[in-house]
PDB file of N, CA and C in Angstrom:
ATOM      1  N   MET A  29      18.639  55.331 -19.980  1.00  0.00           N
ATOM      2  CA  MET A  29      17.273  54.967 -19.687  1.00  0.00           C
ATOM      3  C   MET A  29      16.577  56.154 -19.020  1.00  0.00           C
ATOM      4  N   ALA A  30      15.348  56.402 -19.431  1.00  0.00           N
ATOM      5  CA  ALA A  30      14.582  57.514 -18.887  1.00  0.00           C
ATOM      6  C   ALA A  30      14.128  57.198 -17.464  1.00  0.00           C
ATOM      7  N   LYS A  31      13.954  58.260 -16.690  1.00  0.00           N
ATOM      8  CA  LYS A  31      13.417  58.083 -15.346  1.00  0.00           C
ATOM      9  C   LYS A  31      12.486  59.228 -15.019  1.00  0.00           C
ATOM     10  N   LEU A  32      11.576  58.960 -14.093  1.00  0.00           N
ATOM     11  CA  LEU A  32      10.634  59.944 -13.605  1.00  0.00           C
ATOM     12  C   LEU A  32      10.957  60.187 -12.140  1.00  0.00           C
ATOM     13  N   ILE A  33      11.090  61.440 -11.767  1.00  0.00           N
ATOM     14  CA  ILE A  33      11.334  61.797 -10.370  1.00  0.00           C
ATOM     15  C   ILE A  33      10.041  62.398  -9.835  1.00  0.00           C
ATOM     16  N   LEU A  34       9.446  61.723  -8.855  1.00  0.00           N
ATOM     17  CA  LEU A  34       8.205  62.175  -8.247  1.00  0.00           C
ATOM     18  C   LEU A  34       8.547  62.999  -7.013  1.00  0.00           C
ATOM     19  N   SER A  35       8.072  64.251  -6.985  1.00  0.00           N
ATOM     20  CA  SER A  35       8.365  65.122  -5.840  1.00  0.00           C
ATOM     21  C   SER A  35       7.107  65.868  -5.426  1.00  0.00           C
ATOM     22  N   MET A  36       7.138  66.373  -4.203  1.00  0.00           N
ATOM     23  CA  MET A  36       6.042  67.183  -3.688  1.00  0.00           C
ATOM     24  C   MET A  36       6.641  68.252  -2.789  1.00  0.00           C
ATOM     25  N   ASP A  37       6.276  69.501  -3.041  1.00  0.00           N
ATOM     26  CA  ASP A  37       6.797  70.630  -2.275  1.00  0.00           C
ATOM     27  C   ASP A  37       8.326  70.644  -2.259  1.00  0.00           C
ATOM     28  N   GLY A  38       8.948  70.297  -3.389  1.00  0.00           N
ATOM     29  CA  GLY A  38      10.402  70.320  -3.511  1.00  0.00           C
ATOM     30  C   GLY A  38      11.117  69.122  -2.914  1.00  0.00           C
ATOM     31  N   LEU A  39      10.382  68.200  -2.291  1.00  0.00           N
ATOM     32  CA  LEU A  39      10.974  67.010  -1.678  1.00  0.00           C
ATOM     33  C   LEU A  39      10.796  65.816  -2.620  1.00  0.00           C
ATOM     34  N   VAL A  40      11.889  65.166  -2.975  1.00  0.00           N
ATOM     35  CA  VAL A  40      11.816  64.001  -3.857  1.00  0.00           C
ATOM     36  C   VAL A  40      11.207  62.838  -3.086  1.00  0.00           C
ATOM     37  N   LEU A  41      10.088  62.316  -3.598  1.00  0.00           N
ATOM     38  CA  LEU A  41       9.419  61.180  -2.968  1.00  0.00           C
ATOM     39  C   LEU A  41       9.973  59.852  -3.473  1.00  0.00           C
ATOM     40  N   LYS A  42      10.229  59.779  -4.791  1.00  0.00           N
ATOM     41  CA  LYS A  42      10.831  58.576  -5.356  1.00  0.00           C
ATOM     42  C   LYS A  42      11.298  58.829  -6.778  1.00  0.00           C
ATOM     43  N   GLU A  43      12.246  58.006  -7.215  1.00  0.00           N
ATOM     44  CA  GLU A  43      12.731  58.027  -8.590  1.00  0.00           C
ATOM     45  C   GLU A  43      12.333  56.707  -9.221  1.00  0.00           C
ATOM     46  N   ILE A  44      11.715  56.770 -10.392  1.00  0.00           N
ATOM     47  CA  ILE A  44      11.216  55.582 -11.066  1.00  0.00           C
ATOM     48  C   ILE A  44      11.901  55.449 -12.422  1.00  0.00           C
ATOM     49  N   GLN A  45      12.602  54.340 -12.632  1.00  0.00           N
ATOM     50  CA  GLN A  45      13.194  54.046 -13.934  1.00  0.00           C
ATOM     51  C   GLN A  45      12.073  53.596 -14.871  1.00  0.00           C
ATOM     52  N   LEU A  46      12.018  54.147 -16.055  1.00  0.00           N
ATOM     53  CA  LEU A  46      10.982  53.790 -17.023  1.00  0.00           C
ATOM     54  C   LEU A  46      11.469  52.601 -17.848  1.00  0.00           C
ATOM     55  N   THR A  47      11.273  51.414 -17.303  1.00  0.00           N
ATOM     56  CA  THR A  47      11.767  50.187 -17.931  1.00  0.00           C
ATOM     57  C   THR A  47      10.713  49.512 -18.793  1.00  0.00           C
ATOM     58  N   LYS A  48       9.449  49.889 -18.618  1.00  0.00           N
ATOM     59  CA  LYS A  48       8.359  49.267 -19.368  1.00  0.00           C
ATOM     60  C   LYS A  48       8.020  50.109 -20.594  1.00  0.00           C
ATOM     61  N   GLU A  49       7.438  49.470 -21.593  1.00  0.00           N
ATOM     62  CA  GLU A  49       6.993  50.202 -22.779  1.00  0.00           C
ATOM     63  C   GLU A  49       5.838  51.138 -22.430  1.00  0.00           C
ATOM     64  N   ARG A  50       4.996  50.714 -21.501  1.00  0.00           N
ATOM     65  CA  ARG A  50       3.820  51.494 -21.104  1.00  0.00           C
ATOM     66  C   ARG A  50       3.777  51.582 -19.579  1.00  0.00           C
ATOM     67  N   THR A  51       3.819  52.809 -19.039  1.00  0.00           N
ATOM     68  CA  THR A  51       3.801  53.040 -17.599  1.00  0.00           C
ATOM     69  C   THR A  51       2.588  53.899 -17.277  1.00  0.00           C
ATOM     70  N   THR A  52       1.642  53.335 -16.520  1.00  0.00           N
ATOM     71  CA  THR A  52       0.425  54.066 -16.185  1.00  0.00           C
ATOM     72  C   THR A  52       0.609  54.859 -14.903  1.00  0.00           C
ATOM     73  N   ILE A  53      -0.086  56.002 -14.851  1.00  0.00           N
ATOM     74  CA  ILE A  53      -0.008  56.919 -13.708  1.00  0.00           C
ATOM     75  C   ILE A  53      -1.435  57.255 -13.291  1.00  0.00           C
ATOM     76  N   GLY A  54      -1.717  57.129 -12.002  1.00  0.00           N
ATOM     77  CA  GLY A  54      -3.053  57.471 -11.519  1.00  0.00           C
ATOM     78  C   GLY A  54      -3.217  57.182 -10.044  1.00  0.00           C
ATOM     79  N   ARG A  55      -4.412  57.439  -9.547  1.00  0.00           N
ATOM     80  CA  ARG A  55      -4.697  57.284  -8.128  1.00  0.00           C
ATOM     81  C   ARG A  55      -4.996  55.832  -7.749  1.00  0.00           C
ATOM     82  N   LYS A  56      -5.566  55.047  -8.660  1.00  0.00           N
ATOM     83  CA  LYS A  56      -5.948  53.669  -8.338  1.00  0.00           C
ATOM     84  C   LYS A  56      -4.712  52.784  -8.170  1.00  0.00           C
ATOM     85  N   PRO A  57      -4.806  51.789  -7.289  1.00  0.00           N
ATOM     86  CA  PRO A  57      -3.632  50.964  -6.961  1.00  0.00           C
ATOM     87  C   PRO A  57      -3.089  50.115  -8.107  1.00  0.00           C
ATOM     88  N   HIS A  58      -3.865  49.871  -9.151  1.00  0.00           N
ATOM     89  CA  HIS A  58      -3.361  49.037 -10.255  1.00  0.00           C
ATOM     90  C   HIS A  58      -2.399  49.780 -11.186  1.00  0.00           C
ATOM     91  N   ASN A  59      -2.257  51.087 -11.011  1.00  0.00           N
ATOM     92  CA  ASN A  59      -1.330  51.852 -11.851  1.00  0.00           C
ATOM     93  C   ASN A  59       0.115  51.514 -11.507  1.00  0.00           C
ATOM     94  N   ASP A  60       1.005  51.637 -12.491  1.00  0.00           N
ATOM     95  CA  ASP A  60       2.437  51.424 -12.251  1.00  0.00           C
ATOM     96  C   ASP A  60       2.972  52.467 -11.277  1.00  0.00           C
ATOM     97  N   ILE A  61       2.505  53.719 -11.433  1.00  0.00           N
ATOM     98  CA  ILE A  61       2.869  54.800 -10.523  1.00  0.00           C
ATOM     99  C   ILE A  61       1.584  55.306  -9.904  1.00  0.00           C
ATOM    100  N   GLN A  62       1.401  55.006  -8.616  1.00  0.00           N
ATOM    101  CA  GLN A  62       0.192  55.423  -7.916  1.00  0.00           C
ATOM    102  C   GLN A  62       0.471  56.724  -7.171  1.00  0.00           C
ATOM    103  N   ILE A  63      -0.407  57.716  -7.398  1.00  0.00           N
ATOM    104  CA  ILE A  63      -0.312  58.993  -6.702  1.00  0.00           C
ATOM    105  C   ILE A  63      -1.581  59.126  -5.870  1.00  0.00           C
ATOM    106  N   ASP A  64      -1.438  58.985  -4.570  1.00  0.00           N
ATOM    107  CA  ASP A  64      -2.577  58.990  -3.658  1.00  0.00           C
ATOM    108  C   ASP A  64      -2.974  60.426  -3.332  1.00  0.00           C
ATOM    109  N   ASN A  65      -3.701  61.042  -4.278  1.00  0.00           N
ATOM    110  CA  ASN A  65      -4.139  62.425  -4.141  1.00  0.00           C
ATOM    111  C   ASN A  65      -5.475  62.539  -4.868  1.00  0.00           C
ATOM    112  N   LEU A  66      -6.498  63.066  -4.209  1.00  0.00           N
ATOM    113  CA  LEU A  66      -7.829  63.124  -4.812  1.00  0.00           C
ATOM    114  C   LEU A  66      -7.889  63.968  -6.084  1.00  0.00           C
ATOM    115  N   ALA A  67      -6.936  64.851  -6.303  1.00  0.00           N
ATOM    116  CA  ALA A  67      -6.914  65.665  -7.515  1.00  0.00           C
ATOM    117  C   ALA A  67      -6.374  64.872  -8.715  1.00  0.00           C
ATOM    118  N   VAL A  68      -5.822  63.687  -8.471  1.00  0.00           N
ATOM    119  CA  VAL A  68      -5.308  62.816  -9.535  1.00  0.00           C
ATOM    120  C   VAL A  68      -6.402  61.816  -9.882  1.00  0.00           C
ATOM    121  N   SER A  69      -6.705  61.671 -11.177  1.00  0.00           N
ATOM    122  CA  SER A  69      -7.737  60.730 -11.615  1.00  0.00           C
ATOM    123  C   SER A  69      -7.278  59.288 -11.405  1.00  0.00           C
ATOM    124  N   GLY A  70      -8.246  58.378 -11.371  1.00  0.00           N
ATOM    125  CA  GLY A  70      -7.942  56.963 -11.191  1.00  0.00           C
ATOM    126  C   GLY A  70      -6.979  56.447 -12.236  1.00  0.00           C
ATOM    127  N   GLU A  71      -7.216  56.760 -13.491  1.00  0.00           N
ATOM    128  CA  GLU A  71      -6.306  56.489 -14.603  1.00  0.00           C
ATOM    129  C   GLU A  71      -6.014  57.835 -15.248  1.00  0.00           C
ATOM    130  N   HIS A  72      -4.969  58.485 -14.811  1.00  0.00           N
ATOM    131  CA  HIS A  72      -4.710  59.886 -15.158  1.00  0.00           C
ATOM    132  C   HIS A  72      -3.914  60.055 -16.454  1.00  0.00           C
ATOM    133  N   ALA A  73      -2.783  59.342 -16.561  1.00  0.00           N
ATOM    134  CA  ALA A  73      -1.896  59.525 -17.716  1.00  0.00           C
ATOM    135  C   ALA A  73      -1.106  58.252 -17.950  1.00  0.00           C
ATOM    136  N   VAL A  74      -0.432  58.212 -19.089  1.00  0.00           N
ATOM    137  CA  VAL A  74       0.427  57.078 -19.412  1.00  0.00           C
ATOM    138  C   VAL A  74       1.701  57.604 -20.062  1.00  0.00           C
ATOM    139  N   LEU A  75       2.826  56.983 -19.722  1.00  0.00           N
ATOM    140  CA  LEU A  75       4.105  57.240 -20.380  1.00  0.00           C
ATOM    141  C   LEU A  75       4.407  56.043 -21.265  1.00  0.00           C
ATOM    142  N   VAL A  76       4.588  56.289 -22.551  1.00  0.00           N
ATOM    143  CA  VAL A  76       4.897  55.230 -23.506  1.00  0.00           C
ATOM    144  C   VAL A  76       6.331  55.436 -23.973  1.00  0.00           C
ATOM    145  N   THR A  77       7.153  54.405 -23.812  1.00  0.00           N
ATOM    146  CA  THR A  77       8.558  54.491 -24.204  1.00  0.00           C
ATOM    147  C   THR A  77       8.800  53.573 -25.394  1.00  0.00           C
ATOM    148  N   ILE A  78       9.329  54.171 -26.466  1.00  0.00           N
ATOM    149  CA  ILE A  78       9.675  53.437 -27.680  1.00  0.00           C
ATOM    150  C   ILE A  78      11.127  53.741 -27.983  1.00  0.00           C
ATOM    151  N   LEU A  79      11.978  52.724 -27.847  1.00  0.00           N
ATOM    152  CA  LEU A  79      13.423  52.875 -27.978  1.00  0.00           C
ATOM    153  C   LEU A  79      13.901  53.959 -27.016  1.00  0.00           C
ATOM    154  N   ALA A  80      14.439  55.061 -27.513  1.00  0.00           N
ATOM    155  CA  ALA A  80      14.969  56.109 -26.625  1.00  0.00           C
ATOM    156  C   ALA A  80      13.969  57.240 -26.383  1.00  0.00           C
ATOM    157  N   ASP A  81      12.777  57.149 -26.962  1.00  0.00           N
ATOM    158  CA  ASP A  81      11.787  58.221 -26.835  1.00  0.00           C
ATOM    159  C   ASP A  81      10.677  57.841 -25.870  1.00  0.00           C
ATOM    160  N   SER A  82      10.254  58.812 -25.061  1.00  0.00           N
ATOM    161  CA  SER A  82       9.113  58.622 -24.160  1.00  0.00           C
ATOM    162  C   SER A  82       8.066  59.683 -24.476  1.00  0.00           C
ATOM    163  N   PHE A  83       6.819  59.242 -24.510  1.00  0.00           N
ATOM    164  CA  PHE A  83       5.694  60.122 -24.795  1.00  0.00           C
ATOM    165  C   PHE A  83       4.747  60.101 -23.599  1.00  0.00           C
ATOM    166  N   LEU A  84       4.229  61.266 -23.225  1.00  0.00           N
ATOM    167  CA  LEU A  84       3.269  61.383 -22.147  1.00  0.00           C
ATOM    168  C   LEU A  84       1.910  61.677 -22.753  1.00  0.00           C
ATOM    169  N   GLU A  85       0.896  60.921 -22.327  1.00  0.00           N
ATOM    170  CA  GLU A  85      -0.467  61.147 -22.809  1.00  0.00           C
ATOM    171  C   GLU A  85      -1.413  61.252 -21.624  1.00  0.00           C
ATOM    172  N   ASP A  86      -2.181  62.326 -21.565  1.00  0.00           N
ATOM    173  CA  ASP A  86      -3.236  62.472 -20.571  1.00  0.00           C
ATOM    174  C   ASP A  86      -4.390  61.574 -21.017  1.00  0.00           C
ATOM    175  N   LEU A  87      -4.972  60.825 -20.093  1.00  0.00           N
ATOM    176  CA  LEU A  87      -6.029  59.870 -20.425  1.00  0.00           C
ATOM    177  C   LEU A  87      -7.419  60.445 -20.177  1.00  0.00           C
ATOM    178  N   GLY A  88      -7.596  61.732 -20.455  1.00  0.00           N
ATOM    179  CA  GLY A  88      -8.898  62.366 -20.248  1.00  0.00           C
ATOM    180  C   GLY A  88      -9.166  62.651 -18.786  1.00  0.00           C
ATOM    181  N   SER A  89      -8.115  62.932 -18.041  1.00  0.00           N
ATOM    182  CA  SER A  89      -8.238  63.175 -16.605  1.00  0.00           C
ATOM    183  C   SER A  89      -9.082  64.415 -16.331  1.00  0.00           C
ATOM    184  N   THR A  90      -9.655  64.468 -15.144  1.00  0.00           N
ATOM    185  CA  THR A  90     -10.502  65.588 -14.740  1.00  0.00           C
ATOM    186  C   THR A  90      -9.708  66.885 -14.622  1.00  0.00           C
ATOM    187  N   ASN A  91      -8.535  66.834 -13.998  1.00  0.00           N
ATOM    188  CA  ASN A  91      -7.756  68.046 -13.729  1.00  0.00           C
ATOM    189  C   ASN A  91      -6.618  68.280 -14.712  1.00  0.00           C
ATOM    190  N   GLY A  92      -6.439  67.395 -15.671  1.00  0.00           N
ATOM    191  CA  GLY A  92      -5.428  67.593 -16.697  1.00  0.00           C
ATOM    192  C   GLY A  92      -4.010  67.283 -16.246  1.00  0.00           C
ATOM    193  N   THR A  93      -3.101  67.380 -17.204  1.00  0.00           N
ATOM    194  CA  THR A  93      -1.682  67.128 -16.994  1.00  0.00           C
ATOM    195  C   THR A  93      -0.921  68.351 -17.487  1.00  0.00           C
ATOM    196  N   MET A  94       0.016  68.813 -16.670  1.00  0.00           N
ATOM    197  CA  MET A  94       0.798  69.998 -17.006  1.00  0.00           C
ATOM    198  C   MET A  94       2.246  69.601 -17.260  1.00  0.00           C
ATOM    199  N   VAL A  95       2.839  70.187 -18.292  1.00  0.00           N
ATOM    200  CA  VAL A  95       4.263  70.012 -18.584  1.00  0.00           C
ATOM    201  C   VAL A  95       4.862  71.398 -18.717  1.00  0.00           C
ATOM    202  N   ASN A  96       5.840  71.675 -17.855  1.00  0.00           N
ATOM    203  CA  ASN A  96       6.486  72.998 -17.847  1.00  0.00           C
ATOM    204  C   ASN A  96       5.457  74.130 -17.797  1.00  0.00           C
ATOM    205  N   GLY A  97       4.397  73.924 -17.007  1.00  0.00           N
ATOM    206  CA  GLY A  97       3.397  74.957 -16.800  1.00  0.00           C
ATOM    207  C   GLY A  97       2.305  75.033 -17.852  1.00  0.00           C
ATOM    208  N   GLN A  98       2.347  74.163 -18.863  1.00  0.00           N
ATOM    209  CA  GLN A  98       1.362  74.187 -19.935  1.00  0.00           C
ATOM    210  C   GLN A  98       0.532  72.900 -19.913  1.00  0.00           C
ATOM    211  N   SER A  99      -0.783  73.034 -20.079  1.00  0.00           N
ATOM    212  CA  SER A  99      -1.663  71.876 -20.141  1.00  0.00           C
ATOM    213  C   SER A  99      -1.391  71.105 -21.439  1.00  0.00           C
ATOM    214  N   VAL A 100      -1.265  69.775 -21.337  1.00  0.00           N
ATOM    215  CA  VAL A 100      -0.985  68.957 -22.518  1.00  0.00           C
ATOM    216  C   VAL A 100      -1.915  67.759 -22.564  1.00  0.00           C
ATOM    217  N   LYS A 101      -2.124  67.252 -23.769  1.00  0.00           N
ATOM    218  CA  LYS A 101      -2.851  66.003 -23.978  1.00  0.00           C
ATOM    219  C   LYS A 101      -1.873  64.887 -24.356  1.00  0.00           C
ATOM    220  N   ASN A 102      -0.866  65.236 -25.176  1.00  0.00           N
ATOM    221  CA  ASN A 102       0.118  64.264 -25.643  1.00  0.00           C
ATOM    222  C   ASN A 102       1.389  65.029 -25.994  1.00  0.00           C
ATOM    223  N   ILE A 103       2.538  64.543 -25.507  1.00  0.00           N
ATOM    224  CA  ILE A 103       3.776  65.275 -25.750  1.00  0.00           C
ATOM    225  C   ILE A 103       4.966  64.318 -25.735  1.00  0.00           C
ATOM    226  N   LEU A 104       5.944  64.619 -26.572  1.00  0.00           N
ATOM    227  CA  LEU A 104       7.219  63.900 -26.550  1.00  0.00           C
ATOM    228  C   LEU A 104       8.025  64.451 -25.386  1.00  0.00           C
ATOM    229  N   CYS A 105       8.452  63.581 -24.494  1.00  0.00           N
ATOM    230  CA  CYS A 105       9.210  64.017 -23.321  1.00  0.00           C
ATOM    231  C   CYS A 105      10.656  64.293 -23.700  1.00  0.00           C
ATOM    232  N   ARG A 106      11.180  65.351 -23.148  1.00  0.00           N
ATOM    233  CA  ARG A 106      12.569  65.761 -23.351  1.00  0.00           C
ATOM    234  C   ARG A 106      13.281  65.735 -22.008  1.00  0.00           C
ATOM    235  N   THR A 107      14.579  65.895 -22.038  1.00  0.00           N
ATOM    236  CA  THR A 107      15.364  65.934 -20.808  1.00  0.00           C
ATOM    237  C   THR A 107      14.889  67.071 -19.915  1.00  0.00           C
ATOM    238  N   THR A 108      14.719  66.792 -18.663  1.00  0.00           N
ATOM    239  CA  THR A 108      14.361  67.769 -17.630  1.00  0.00           C
ATOM    240  C   THR A 108      13.079  68.523 -17.971  1.00  0.00           C
ATOM    241  N   MET A 109      11.982  67.825 -17.864  1.00  0.00           N
ATOM    242  CA  MET A 109      10.663  68.427 -18.027  1.00  0.00           C
ATOM    243  C   MET A 109       9.938  68.302 -16.694  1.00  0.00           C
ATOM    244  N   LEU A 110       9.200  69.335 -16.315  1.00  0.00           N
ATOM    245  CA  LEU A 110       8.410  69.307 -15.101  1.00  0.00           C
ATOM    246  C   LEU A 110       7.004  68.863 -15.452  1.00  0.00           C
ATOM    247  N   LEU A 111       6.626  67.666 -14.992  1.00  0.00           N
ATOM    248  CA  LEU A 111       5.288  67.131 -15.205  1.00  0.00           C
ATOM    249  C   LEU A 111       4.491  67.357 -13.928  1.00  0.00           C
ATOM    250  N   ARG A 112       3.259  67.796 -14.036  1.00  0.00           N
ATOM    251  CA  ARG A 112       2.499  68.105 -12.828  1.00  0.00           C
ATOM    252  C   ARG A 112       1.125  67.454 -12.879  1.00  0.00           C
ATOM    253  N   TRP A 113       0.810  66.759 -11.768  1.00  0.00           N
ATOM    254  CA  TRP A 113      -0.511  66.216 -11.519  1.00  0.00           C
ATOM    255  C   TRP A 113      -0.897  66.698 -10.134  1.00  0.00           C
ATOM    256  N   ALA A 114      -1.968  67.434 -10.029  1.00  0.00           N
ATOM    257  CA  ALA A 114      -2.423  67.987  -8.744  1.00  0.00           C
ATOM    258  C   ALA A 114      -1.280  68.758  -8.085  1.00  0.00           C
ATOM    259  N   ASN A 115      -0.931  68.443  -6.843  1.00  0.00           N
ATOM    260  CA  ASN A 115       0.135  69.161  -6.128  1.00  0.00           C
ATOM    261  C   ASN A 115       1.459  68.453  -6.204  1.00  0.00           C
ATOM    262  N   THR A 116       1.578  67.435  -7.066  1.00  0.00           N
ATOM    263  CA  THR A 116       2.833  66.712  -7.202  1.00  0.00           C
ATOM    264  C   THR A 116       3.517  67.139  -8.474  1.00  0.00           C
ATOM    265  N   SER A 117       4.779  66.833  -8.591  1.00  0.00           N
ATOM    266  CA  SER A 117       5.506  67.106  -9.839  1.00  0.00           C
ATOM    267  C   SER A 117       6.575  66.066 -10.018  1.00  0.00           C
TER     268      SER A 117
END
């Protein structure tokens, strides 16, 4: 099962198992993963899991979504990828 490790400044804040088909990420409290940082949009991105594959999609966020240092709109997630929103990863 895929998981997301949320960290800031090298410190792991939490590990989230991706058990849902659709996992929302953003600053607003209704998101599955809430990141309380003004640089993160209210509805920033979504992780969609289909069988063993997970896809990350930026939802038109103001500051964008970075994967391994590159700005992305939609990407198939692979093992050990660094996802970045604002100052978190």
